[in-house]
Short mmCIF file of C-alpha atoms and ligand atoms in Angstrom, two decimals:
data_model
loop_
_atom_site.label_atom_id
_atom_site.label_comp_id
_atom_site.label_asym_id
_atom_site.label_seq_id
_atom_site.Cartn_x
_atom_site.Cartn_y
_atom_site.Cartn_z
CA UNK A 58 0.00 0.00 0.00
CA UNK A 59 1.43 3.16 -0.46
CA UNK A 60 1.43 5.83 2.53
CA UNK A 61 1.92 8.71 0.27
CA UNK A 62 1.07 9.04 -3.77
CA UNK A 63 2.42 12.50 -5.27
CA UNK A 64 1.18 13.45 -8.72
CA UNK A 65 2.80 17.06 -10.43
CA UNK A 66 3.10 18.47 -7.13
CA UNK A 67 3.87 22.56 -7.81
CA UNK A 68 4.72 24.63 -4.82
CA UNK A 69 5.61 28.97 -5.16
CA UNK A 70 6.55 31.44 -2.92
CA UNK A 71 5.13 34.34 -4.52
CA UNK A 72 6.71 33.92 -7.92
CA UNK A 73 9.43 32.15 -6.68
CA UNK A 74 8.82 28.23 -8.10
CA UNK A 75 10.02 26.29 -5.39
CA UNK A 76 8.83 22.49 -6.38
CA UNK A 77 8.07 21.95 -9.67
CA UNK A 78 6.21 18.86 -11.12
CA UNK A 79 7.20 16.43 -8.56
CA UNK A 80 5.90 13.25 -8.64
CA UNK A 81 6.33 9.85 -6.26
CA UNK A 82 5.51 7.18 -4.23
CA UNK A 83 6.18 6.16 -0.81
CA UNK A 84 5.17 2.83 0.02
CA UNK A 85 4.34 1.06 3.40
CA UNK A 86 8.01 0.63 4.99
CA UNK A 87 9.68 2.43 2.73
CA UNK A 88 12.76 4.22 3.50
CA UNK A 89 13.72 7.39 0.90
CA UNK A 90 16.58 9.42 1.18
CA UNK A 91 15.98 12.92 -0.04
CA UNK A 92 19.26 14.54 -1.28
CA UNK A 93 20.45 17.91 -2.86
CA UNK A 94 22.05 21.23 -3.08
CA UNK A 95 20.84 23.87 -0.17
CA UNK A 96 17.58 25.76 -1.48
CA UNK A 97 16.72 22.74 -3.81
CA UNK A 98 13.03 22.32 -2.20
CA UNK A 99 13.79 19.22 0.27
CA UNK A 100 12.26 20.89 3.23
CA UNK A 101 9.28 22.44 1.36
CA UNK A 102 9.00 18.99 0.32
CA UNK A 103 8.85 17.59 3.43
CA UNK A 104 6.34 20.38 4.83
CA UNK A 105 3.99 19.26 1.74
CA UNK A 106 3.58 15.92 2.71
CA UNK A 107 1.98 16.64 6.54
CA UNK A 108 0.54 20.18 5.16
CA UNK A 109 2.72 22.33 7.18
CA UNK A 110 3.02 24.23 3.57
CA UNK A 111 -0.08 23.84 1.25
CA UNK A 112 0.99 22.87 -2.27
CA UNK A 113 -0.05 25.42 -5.13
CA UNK A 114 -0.72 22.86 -7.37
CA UNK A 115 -0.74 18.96 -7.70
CA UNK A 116 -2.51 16.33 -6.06
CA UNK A 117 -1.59 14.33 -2.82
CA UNK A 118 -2.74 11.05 -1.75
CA UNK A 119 -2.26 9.89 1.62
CA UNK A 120 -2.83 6.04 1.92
CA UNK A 121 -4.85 6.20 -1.29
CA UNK A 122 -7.03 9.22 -0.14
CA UNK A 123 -7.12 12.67 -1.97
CA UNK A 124 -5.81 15.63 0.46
CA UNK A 125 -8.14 18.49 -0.33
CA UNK A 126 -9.31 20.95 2.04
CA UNK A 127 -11.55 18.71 4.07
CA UNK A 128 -8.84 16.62 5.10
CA UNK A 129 -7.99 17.41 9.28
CA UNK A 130 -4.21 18.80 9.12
CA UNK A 131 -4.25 18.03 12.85
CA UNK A 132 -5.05 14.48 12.48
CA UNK A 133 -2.38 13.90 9.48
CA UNK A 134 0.35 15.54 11.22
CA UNK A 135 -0.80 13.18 13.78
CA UNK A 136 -0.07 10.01 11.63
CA UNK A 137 2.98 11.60 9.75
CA UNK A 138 4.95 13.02 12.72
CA UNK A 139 8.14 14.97 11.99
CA UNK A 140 12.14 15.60 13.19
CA UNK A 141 13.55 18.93 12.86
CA UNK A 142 16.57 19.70 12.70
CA UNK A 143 16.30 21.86 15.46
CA UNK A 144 14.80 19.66 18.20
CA UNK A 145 12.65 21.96 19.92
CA UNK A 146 11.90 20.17 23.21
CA UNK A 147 9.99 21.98 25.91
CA UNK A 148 12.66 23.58 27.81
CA UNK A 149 10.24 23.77 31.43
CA UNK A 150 9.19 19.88 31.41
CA UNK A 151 12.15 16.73 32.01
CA UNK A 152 12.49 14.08 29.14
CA UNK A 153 9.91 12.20 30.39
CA UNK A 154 7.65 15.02 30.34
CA UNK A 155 8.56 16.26 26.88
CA UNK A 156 7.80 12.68 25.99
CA UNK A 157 4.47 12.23 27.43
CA UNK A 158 3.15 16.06 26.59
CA UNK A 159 1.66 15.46 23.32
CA UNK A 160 -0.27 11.64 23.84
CA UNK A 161 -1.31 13.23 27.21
CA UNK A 162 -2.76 17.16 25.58
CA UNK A 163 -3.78 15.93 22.04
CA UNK A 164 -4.45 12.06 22.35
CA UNK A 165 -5.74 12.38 25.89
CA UNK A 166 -4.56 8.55 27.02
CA UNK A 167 -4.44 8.71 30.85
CA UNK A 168 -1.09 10.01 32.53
CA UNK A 169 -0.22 6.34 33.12
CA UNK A 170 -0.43 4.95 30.19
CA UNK A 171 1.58 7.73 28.65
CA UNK A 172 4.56 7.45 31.01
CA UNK A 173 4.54 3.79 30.38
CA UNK A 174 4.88 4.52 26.60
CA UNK A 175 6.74 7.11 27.33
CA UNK A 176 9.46 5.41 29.58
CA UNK A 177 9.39 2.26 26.96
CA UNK A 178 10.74 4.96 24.11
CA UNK A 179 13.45 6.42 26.05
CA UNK A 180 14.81 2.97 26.36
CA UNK A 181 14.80 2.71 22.87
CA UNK A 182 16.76 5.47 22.02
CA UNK A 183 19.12 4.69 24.65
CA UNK A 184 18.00 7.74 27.78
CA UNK A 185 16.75 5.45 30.08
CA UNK A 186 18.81 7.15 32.75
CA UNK A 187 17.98 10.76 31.68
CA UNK A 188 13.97 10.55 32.21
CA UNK A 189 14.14 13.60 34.68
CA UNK A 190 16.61 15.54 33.39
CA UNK A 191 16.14 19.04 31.63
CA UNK A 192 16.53 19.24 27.98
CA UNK A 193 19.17 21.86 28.26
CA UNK A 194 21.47 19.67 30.75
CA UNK A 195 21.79 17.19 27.74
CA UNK A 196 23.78 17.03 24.47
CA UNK A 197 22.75 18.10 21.26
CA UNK A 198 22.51 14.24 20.16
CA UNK A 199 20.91 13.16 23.12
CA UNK A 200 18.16 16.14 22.64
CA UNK A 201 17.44 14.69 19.02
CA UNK A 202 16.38 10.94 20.17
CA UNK A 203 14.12 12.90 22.47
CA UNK A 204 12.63 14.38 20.09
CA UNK A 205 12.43 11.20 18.09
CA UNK A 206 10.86 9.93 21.31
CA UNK A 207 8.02 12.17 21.68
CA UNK A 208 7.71 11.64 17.76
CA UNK A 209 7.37 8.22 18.03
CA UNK A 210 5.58 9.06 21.65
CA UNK A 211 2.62 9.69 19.09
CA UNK A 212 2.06 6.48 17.48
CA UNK A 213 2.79 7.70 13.93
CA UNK A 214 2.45 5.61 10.78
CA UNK A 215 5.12 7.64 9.04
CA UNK A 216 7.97 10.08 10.30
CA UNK A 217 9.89 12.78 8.05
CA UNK A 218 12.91 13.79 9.05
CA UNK A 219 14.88 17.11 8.22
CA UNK A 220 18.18 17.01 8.52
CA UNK A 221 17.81 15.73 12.11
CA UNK A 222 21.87 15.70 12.50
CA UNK A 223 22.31 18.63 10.97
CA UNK A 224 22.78 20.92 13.92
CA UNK A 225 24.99 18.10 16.33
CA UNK A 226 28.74 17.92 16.72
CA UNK A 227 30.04 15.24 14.71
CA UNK A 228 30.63 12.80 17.57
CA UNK A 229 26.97 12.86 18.34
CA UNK A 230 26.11 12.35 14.98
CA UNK A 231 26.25 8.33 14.79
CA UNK A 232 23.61 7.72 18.51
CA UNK A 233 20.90 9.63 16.25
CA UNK A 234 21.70 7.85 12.75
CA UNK A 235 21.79 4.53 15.01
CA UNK A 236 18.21 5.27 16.14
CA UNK A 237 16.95 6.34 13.00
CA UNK A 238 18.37 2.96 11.32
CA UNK A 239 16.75 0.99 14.38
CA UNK A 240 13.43 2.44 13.08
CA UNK A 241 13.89 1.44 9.55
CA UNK A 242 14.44 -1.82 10.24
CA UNK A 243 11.58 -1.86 12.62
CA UNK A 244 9.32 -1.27 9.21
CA UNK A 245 8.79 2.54 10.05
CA UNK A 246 7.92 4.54 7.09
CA UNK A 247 10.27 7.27 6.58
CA UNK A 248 11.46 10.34 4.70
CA UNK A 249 14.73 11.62 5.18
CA UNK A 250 16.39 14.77 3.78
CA UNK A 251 20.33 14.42 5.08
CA UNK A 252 23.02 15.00 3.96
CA UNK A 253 24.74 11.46 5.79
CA UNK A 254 25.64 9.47 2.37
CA UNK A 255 26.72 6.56 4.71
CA UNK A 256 22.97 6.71 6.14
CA UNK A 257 21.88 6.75 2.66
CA UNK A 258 23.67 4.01 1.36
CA UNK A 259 22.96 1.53 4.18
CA UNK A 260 19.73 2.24 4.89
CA UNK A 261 17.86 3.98 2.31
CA UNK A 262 15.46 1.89 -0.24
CA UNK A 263 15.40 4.43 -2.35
CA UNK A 264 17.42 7.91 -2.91
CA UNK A 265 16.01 11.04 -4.36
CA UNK A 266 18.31 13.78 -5.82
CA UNK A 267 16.63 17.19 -6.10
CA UNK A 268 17.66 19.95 -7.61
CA UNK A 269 16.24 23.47 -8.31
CA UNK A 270 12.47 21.79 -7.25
CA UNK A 271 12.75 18.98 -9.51
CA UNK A 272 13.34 15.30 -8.61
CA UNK A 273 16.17 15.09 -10.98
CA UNK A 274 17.29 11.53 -10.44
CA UNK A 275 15.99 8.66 -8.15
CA UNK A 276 16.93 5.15 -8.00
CA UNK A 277 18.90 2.62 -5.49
CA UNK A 278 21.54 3.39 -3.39
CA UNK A 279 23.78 1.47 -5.16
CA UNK A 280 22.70 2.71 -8.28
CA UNK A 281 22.72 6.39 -7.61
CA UNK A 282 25.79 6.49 -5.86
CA UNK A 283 27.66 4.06 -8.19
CA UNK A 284 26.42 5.04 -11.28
CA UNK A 285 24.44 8.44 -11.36
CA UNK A 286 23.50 9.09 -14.76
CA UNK A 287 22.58 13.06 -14.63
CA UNK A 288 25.69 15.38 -14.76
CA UNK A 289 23.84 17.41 -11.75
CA UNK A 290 24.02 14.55 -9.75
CA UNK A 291 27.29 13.46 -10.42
CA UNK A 292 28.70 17.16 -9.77
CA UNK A 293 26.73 17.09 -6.43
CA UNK A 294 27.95 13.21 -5.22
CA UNK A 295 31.41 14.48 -5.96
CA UNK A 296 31.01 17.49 -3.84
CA UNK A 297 29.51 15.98 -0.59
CA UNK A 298 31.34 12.73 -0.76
CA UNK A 299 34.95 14.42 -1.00
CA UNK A 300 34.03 17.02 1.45
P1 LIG B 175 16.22 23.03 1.01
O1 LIG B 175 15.54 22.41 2.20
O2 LIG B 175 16.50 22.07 -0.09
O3 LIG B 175 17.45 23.79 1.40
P2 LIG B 175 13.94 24.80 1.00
O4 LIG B 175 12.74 23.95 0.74
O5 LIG B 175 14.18 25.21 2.41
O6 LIG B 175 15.21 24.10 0.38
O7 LIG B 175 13.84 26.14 0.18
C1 LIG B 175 13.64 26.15 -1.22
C2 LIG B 175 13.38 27.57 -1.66
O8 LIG B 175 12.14 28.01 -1.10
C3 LIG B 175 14.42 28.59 -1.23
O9 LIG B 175 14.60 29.47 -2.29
C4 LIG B 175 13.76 29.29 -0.06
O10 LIG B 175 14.22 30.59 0.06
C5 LIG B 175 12.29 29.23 -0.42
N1 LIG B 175 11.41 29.20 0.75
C6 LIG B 175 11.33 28.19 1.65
N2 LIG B 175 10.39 28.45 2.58
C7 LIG B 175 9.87 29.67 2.26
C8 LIG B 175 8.86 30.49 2.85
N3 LIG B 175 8.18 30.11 3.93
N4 LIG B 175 8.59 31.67 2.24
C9 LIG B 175 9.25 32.05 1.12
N5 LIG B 175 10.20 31.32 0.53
C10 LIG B 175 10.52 30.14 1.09
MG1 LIG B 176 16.11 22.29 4.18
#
């Protein structure tokens, strides 16, 4: 089944053309890698897909069903959660609390069931021991598989990540990716814009390359990475993998 059926998606800023004509599917389990140049569209992309930006044009289909302006934006962003690259925890509440705030205030499942949930995540991304600690008394890394937490704290069918190592210190870099790969072979449905070409190549199903709002190239990792066949994508590979 696919989760998410895109059809000559469009999407301006004014008359700036940010995605152009994209079109794709993302099937149950499916893990895509979304690569390219900075201001190539990824992250509008990304905001499409759980209508944090509406598109200007195109159709969307989210397990099969057209998103028009009926569809509850509350309830899809409910089912396609997302990681920032800028985590974003509540800086007042501990972990645990940061975990359990959203099942608790939009979900309403009782206090204890949420701290059960909410205590079984942390152990899967490896903060069992930080439960009551503030966000800002951890690291950058350990902030982001909070954040995954209370993502995953909601139950979500997909998750769309945004450069979610982005903003950490190279040493913290791996915990996150490690988490992240956990997922994917858990069956989680996911959408990943990084720039990690390792991630990419062991985990990814699928990578995208996207420049200039259009999907330019997409294939397997082996594929894209061994043999791209656009001259834009070979000029980009080059770049990131030498840097
Ligand atoms: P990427 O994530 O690949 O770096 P973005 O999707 O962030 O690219 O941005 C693509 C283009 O869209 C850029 O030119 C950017 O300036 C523009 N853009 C993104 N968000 C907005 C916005 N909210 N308003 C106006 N322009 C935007
Ligand atoms: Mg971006």
């Amino acid at each position: 089944m696919s989760v998410f059926k895109i059809k000559n998606l469009e999407k301006k800023f004014g008359n700036n053309e940010v995605l152009k004509d994209i079109n794709m599917e993302i099937k149950e389990g499916e893990v895509v890698v979304i690569i390219g140049p900075s201001g190539s569209g990824k992250s509008t992309f990304l905001r499409c897909l759980n209508l944090l930006e509406t598109p200007t044009s195109g159709e969307l289909y989210y397990e099969e069903t057209l998103i028009d302006k009926k569809t509850d934006a509350r309830k899809l962003r409910q089912e396609v959660g997302m990681v920032f690259q800028r985590f974003n925890l509540f800086p007042m509440f501990t972990v645990l609390k940061n975990v359990m705030y959203a099942p608790v205030e939009i979900k309403h499942v009782s206090q204890k069931e949420a701290k059960e949930a909410a205590i079984e995540l942390l152990e899967k991304v490896g903060l069992s021991d930080f439960s009551q600690a503030y966000p800002a008394t951890l690291s950058g890394g350990q902030q982001q598989r909070v954040a995954i937490a209370r993502a995953l704290a909601m139950q979500p069918n997909m998750l769309l990540f945004d450069e979610p190592t982005s903003a950490l210190d190279p040493e913290l870099v791996n915990d996150v990716l490690s988490v992240m790969k956990d997922l994917a072979k858990a069956g989680m449905t996911m959408a990943v814009v990084t720039h990690e070409m390792g991630f990419a190549r062991d985990v990814a199903d699928r990578v995208i390359f996207m420049d200039k709002g259009y999907i330019i190239e997409e294939g397997k990792p082996a594929d894209i990475f061994s043999h791209p066949q656009n001259e834009r994508t070979k000029v980009f590979l080059q770049r990131v993998l030498s840097s």
